Coordinates of C-alpha atoms and ligand atoms in Angstrom, one line a residue:
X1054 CA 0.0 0.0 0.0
X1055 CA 2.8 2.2 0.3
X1056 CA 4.7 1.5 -2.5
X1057 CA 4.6 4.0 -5.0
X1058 CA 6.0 6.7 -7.0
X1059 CA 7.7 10.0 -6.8
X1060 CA 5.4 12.8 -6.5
X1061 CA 6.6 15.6 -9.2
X1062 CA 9.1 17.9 -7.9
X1063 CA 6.4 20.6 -7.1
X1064 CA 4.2 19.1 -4.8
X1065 CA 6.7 17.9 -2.5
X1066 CA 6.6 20.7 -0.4
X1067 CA 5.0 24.3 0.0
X1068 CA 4.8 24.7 -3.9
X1069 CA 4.0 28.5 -5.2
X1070 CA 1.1 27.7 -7.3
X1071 CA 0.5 31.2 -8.4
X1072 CA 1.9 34.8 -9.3
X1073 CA -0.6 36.3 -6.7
X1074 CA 1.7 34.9 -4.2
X1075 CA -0.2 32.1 -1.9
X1076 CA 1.3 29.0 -1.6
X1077 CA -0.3 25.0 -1.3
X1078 CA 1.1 22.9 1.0
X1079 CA 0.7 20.7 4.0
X1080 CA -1.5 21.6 7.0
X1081 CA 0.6 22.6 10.1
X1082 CA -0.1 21.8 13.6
X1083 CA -1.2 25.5 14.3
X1084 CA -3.6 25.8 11.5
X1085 CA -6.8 23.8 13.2
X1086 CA -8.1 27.0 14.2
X1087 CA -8.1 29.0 11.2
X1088 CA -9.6 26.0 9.1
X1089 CA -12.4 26.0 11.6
X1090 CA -13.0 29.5 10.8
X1091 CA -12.9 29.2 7.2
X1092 CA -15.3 26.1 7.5
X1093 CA -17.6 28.5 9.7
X1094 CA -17.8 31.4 7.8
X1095 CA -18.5 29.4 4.1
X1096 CA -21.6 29.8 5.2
X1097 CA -22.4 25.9 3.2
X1098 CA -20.0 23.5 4.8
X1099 CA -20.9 21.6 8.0
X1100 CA -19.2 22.9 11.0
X1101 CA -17.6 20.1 13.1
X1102 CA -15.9 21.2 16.7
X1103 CA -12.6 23.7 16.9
X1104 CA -11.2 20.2 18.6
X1105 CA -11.9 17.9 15.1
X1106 CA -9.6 20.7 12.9
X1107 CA -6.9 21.0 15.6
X1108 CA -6.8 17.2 15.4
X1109 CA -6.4 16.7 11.6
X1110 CA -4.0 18.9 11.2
X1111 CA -2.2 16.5 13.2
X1112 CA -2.9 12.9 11.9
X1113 CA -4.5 13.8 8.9
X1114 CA -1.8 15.9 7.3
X1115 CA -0.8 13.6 4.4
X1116 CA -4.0 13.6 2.7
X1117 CA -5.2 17.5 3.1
X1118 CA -3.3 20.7 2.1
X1119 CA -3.6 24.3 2.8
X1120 CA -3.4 27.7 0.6
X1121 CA -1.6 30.3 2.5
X1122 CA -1.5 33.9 1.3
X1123 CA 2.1 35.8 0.8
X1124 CA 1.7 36.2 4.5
X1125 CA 1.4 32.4 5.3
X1126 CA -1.9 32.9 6.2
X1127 CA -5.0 29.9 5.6
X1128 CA -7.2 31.3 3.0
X1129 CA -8.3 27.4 1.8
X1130 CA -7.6 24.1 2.7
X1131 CA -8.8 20.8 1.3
X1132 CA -9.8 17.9 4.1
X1133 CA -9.1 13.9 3.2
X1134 CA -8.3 10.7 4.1
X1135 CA -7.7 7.5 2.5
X1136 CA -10.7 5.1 2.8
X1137 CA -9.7 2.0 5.3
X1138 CA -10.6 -0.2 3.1
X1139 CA -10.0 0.7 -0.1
X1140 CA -6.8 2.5 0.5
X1141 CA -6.7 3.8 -3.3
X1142 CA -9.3 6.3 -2.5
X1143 CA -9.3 9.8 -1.3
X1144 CA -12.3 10.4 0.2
X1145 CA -12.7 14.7 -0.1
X1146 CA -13.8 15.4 3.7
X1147 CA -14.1 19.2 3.1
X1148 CA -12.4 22.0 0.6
X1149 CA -13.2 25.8 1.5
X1150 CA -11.8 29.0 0.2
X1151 CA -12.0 32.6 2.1
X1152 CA -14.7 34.7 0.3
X1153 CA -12.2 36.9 -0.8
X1154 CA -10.0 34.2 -2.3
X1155 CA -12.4 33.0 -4.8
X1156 CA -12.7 32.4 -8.4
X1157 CA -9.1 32.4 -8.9
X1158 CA -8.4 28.5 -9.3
X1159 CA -7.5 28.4 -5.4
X1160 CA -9.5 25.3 -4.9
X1161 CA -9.0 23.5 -8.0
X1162 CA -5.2 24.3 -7.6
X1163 CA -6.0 22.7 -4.2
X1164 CA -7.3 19.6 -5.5
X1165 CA -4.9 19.1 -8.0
X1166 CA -1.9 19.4 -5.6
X1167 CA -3.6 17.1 -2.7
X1168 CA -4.2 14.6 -5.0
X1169 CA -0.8 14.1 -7.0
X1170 CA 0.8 14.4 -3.5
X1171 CA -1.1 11.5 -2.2
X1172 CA -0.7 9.8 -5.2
X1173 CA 3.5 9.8 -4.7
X1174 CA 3.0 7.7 -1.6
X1175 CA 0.0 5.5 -2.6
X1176 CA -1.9 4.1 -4.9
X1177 CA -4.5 6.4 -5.6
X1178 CA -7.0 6.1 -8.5
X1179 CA -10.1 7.9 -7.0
X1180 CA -11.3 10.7 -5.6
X1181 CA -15.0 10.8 -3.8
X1182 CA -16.5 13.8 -2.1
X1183 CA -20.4 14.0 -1.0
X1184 CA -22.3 16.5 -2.8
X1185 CA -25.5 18.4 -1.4
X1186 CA -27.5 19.1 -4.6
X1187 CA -27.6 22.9 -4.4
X1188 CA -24.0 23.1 -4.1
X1189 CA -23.3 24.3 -7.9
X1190 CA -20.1 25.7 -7.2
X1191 CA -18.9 22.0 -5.7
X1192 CA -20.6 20.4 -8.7
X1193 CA -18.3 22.6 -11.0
X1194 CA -15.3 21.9 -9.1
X1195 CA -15.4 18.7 -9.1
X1196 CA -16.1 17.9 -12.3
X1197 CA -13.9 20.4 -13.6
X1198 CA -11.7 18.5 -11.6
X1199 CA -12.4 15.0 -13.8
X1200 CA -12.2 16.4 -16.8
X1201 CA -8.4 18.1 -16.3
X1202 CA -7.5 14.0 -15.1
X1203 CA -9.5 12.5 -17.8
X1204 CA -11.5 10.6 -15.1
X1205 CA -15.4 9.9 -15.6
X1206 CA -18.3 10.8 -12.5
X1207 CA -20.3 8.8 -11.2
X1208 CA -23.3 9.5 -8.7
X1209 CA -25.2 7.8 -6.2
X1210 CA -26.8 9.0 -3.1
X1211 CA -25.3 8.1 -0.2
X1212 CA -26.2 9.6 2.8
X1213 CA -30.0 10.3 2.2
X1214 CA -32.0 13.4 4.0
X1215 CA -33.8 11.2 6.2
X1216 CA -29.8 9.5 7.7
X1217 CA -29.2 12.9 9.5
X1218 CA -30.6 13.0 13.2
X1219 CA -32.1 16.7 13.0
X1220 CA -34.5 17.6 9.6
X1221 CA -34.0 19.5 6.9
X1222 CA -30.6 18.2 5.8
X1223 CA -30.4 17.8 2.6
X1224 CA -29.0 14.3 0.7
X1225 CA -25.4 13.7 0.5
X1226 CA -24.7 12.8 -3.0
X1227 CA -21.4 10.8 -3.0
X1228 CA -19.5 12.2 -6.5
X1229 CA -16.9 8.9 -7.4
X1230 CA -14.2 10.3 -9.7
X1231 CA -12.5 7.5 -11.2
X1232 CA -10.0 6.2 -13.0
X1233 CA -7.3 8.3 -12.2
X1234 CA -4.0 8.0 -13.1
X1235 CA -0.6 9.8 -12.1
Ligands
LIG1250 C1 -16.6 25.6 -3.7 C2 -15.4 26.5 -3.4 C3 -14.4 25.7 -2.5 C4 -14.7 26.9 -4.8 O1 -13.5 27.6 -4.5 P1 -12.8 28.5 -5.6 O2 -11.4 28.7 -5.2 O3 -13.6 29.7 -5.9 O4 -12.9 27.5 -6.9 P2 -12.1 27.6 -8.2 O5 -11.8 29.1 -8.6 O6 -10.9 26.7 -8.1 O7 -13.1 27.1 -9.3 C5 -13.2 25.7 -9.6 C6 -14.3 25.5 -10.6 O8 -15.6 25.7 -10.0 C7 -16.3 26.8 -10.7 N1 -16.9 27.6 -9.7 C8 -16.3 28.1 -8.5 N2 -17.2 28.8 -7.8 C9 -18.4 28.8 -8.6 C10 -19.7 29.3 -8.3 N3 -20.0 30.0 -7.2 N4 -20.6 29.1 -9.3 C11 -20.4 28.3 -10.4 N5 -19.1 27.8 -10.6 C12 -18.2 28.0 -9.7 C13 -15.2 27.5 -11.5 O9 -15.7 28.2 -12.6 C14 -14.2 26.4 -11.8 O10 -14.7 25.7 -13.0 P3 -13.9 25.7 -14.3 O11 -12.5 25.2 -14.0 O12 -14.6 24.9 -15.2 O13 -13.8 27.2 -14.7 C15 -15.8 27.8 -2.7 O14 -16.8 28.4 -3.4 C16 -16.2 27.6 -1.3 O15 -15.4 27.7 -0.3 N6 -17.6 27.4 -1.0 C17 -18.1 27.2 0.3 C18 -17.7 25.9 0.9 C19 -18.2 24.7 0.0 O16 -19.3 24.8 -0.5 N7 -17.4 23.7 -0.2 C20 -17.7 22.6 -1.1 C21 -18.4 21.5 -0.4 S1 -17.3 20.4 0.5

């Protein structure tokens, strides 16, 4: 599971992705609070505790990356981990950019980094995320994202409305990107 190849020289490390001068790297220990803020203040993604960001920025490094403005700031990050049991896939916990931030490629750039990053260490040739199905701007991502990789979408619903313990969640739509290649 851990044999694999070399991740391209520039997503290593904290690559500059962009002349506007942030950065995409690796979460640091000290960034859990700030990706909590961002997640509150999208205003669409779930919230989960201050505690849950503190702790993957910890143990969940590997498989999620940050955007840092020229002042090393988090203005985006993207959340993952690989499934338990079927280690080639990246399951897309979370990706948020600060209002201010968007529209410039930040989260695709994300993405795109995350993913050939994990795929120097293991075998990765998928990428899910759940969808809600007003999110349009997730749609686009996403499948903007599988057609730069060449990969096809598929769609089922995974977590329907009536799963969640308090109404008027809506259905989580679980987007399979697949097959990827690196
Ligand atoms: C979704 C989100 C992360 C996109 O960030 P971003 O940095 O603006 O996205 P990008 O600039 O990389 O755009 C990626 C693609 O999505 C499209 N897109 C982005 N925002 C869009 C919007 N509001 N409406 C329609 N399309 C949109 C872009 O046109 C682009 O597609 P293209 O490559 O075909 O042109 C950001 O809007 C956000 O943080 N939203 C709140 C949190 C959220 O909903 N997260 C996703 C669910 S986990």
């Amino acid at each position: 599971m851990t044999t694999a190849h070399t991740a391209p020289e520039h997503v290593r490390d904290e690559a500059p992705v962009s002349a506007r001068g942030w950065t995409i790297g690796r979460p640091r220990a000290g960034d859990g609070a700030q990706l909590w803020r961002l997640a509150r203040e999208s205003e669409t993604l779930d919230v989960n505790s201050s505690y849950s960001y503190l702790l993957w920025c910890r143990d969940f490094a590997d498989t999620s990356a940050v955007a840092r403005d020229a002042d090393g700031r988090p203005v985006g990050f993207v959340t993952g981990y690989l499934r338990p049991d079927a280690p080639g896939t990246l399951l897309v916990w979370q990706v948020a950019v600060d209002a201010a931030h968007r529209g410039r490629g930040i989260a695709g750039a994300l993405l795109d980094h995350l993913s050939e990053r994990v795929a120097g260490t293991y075998p990765l040739d998928a990428v899910e995320t759940t969808i809600t199905p007003d999110n349009l701007a997730s749609e686009r991502l996403f499948g903007a994202y599988a057609r730069r990789h060449g990969a096809r979408v598929s769609r089922t619903v995974l977590l329907p409305s009536g799963a969640f313990p308090t109404p008027g969640h809506e259905a989580e739509v679980l987007h399979r990107i697949a097959p990827l290649a690196f």
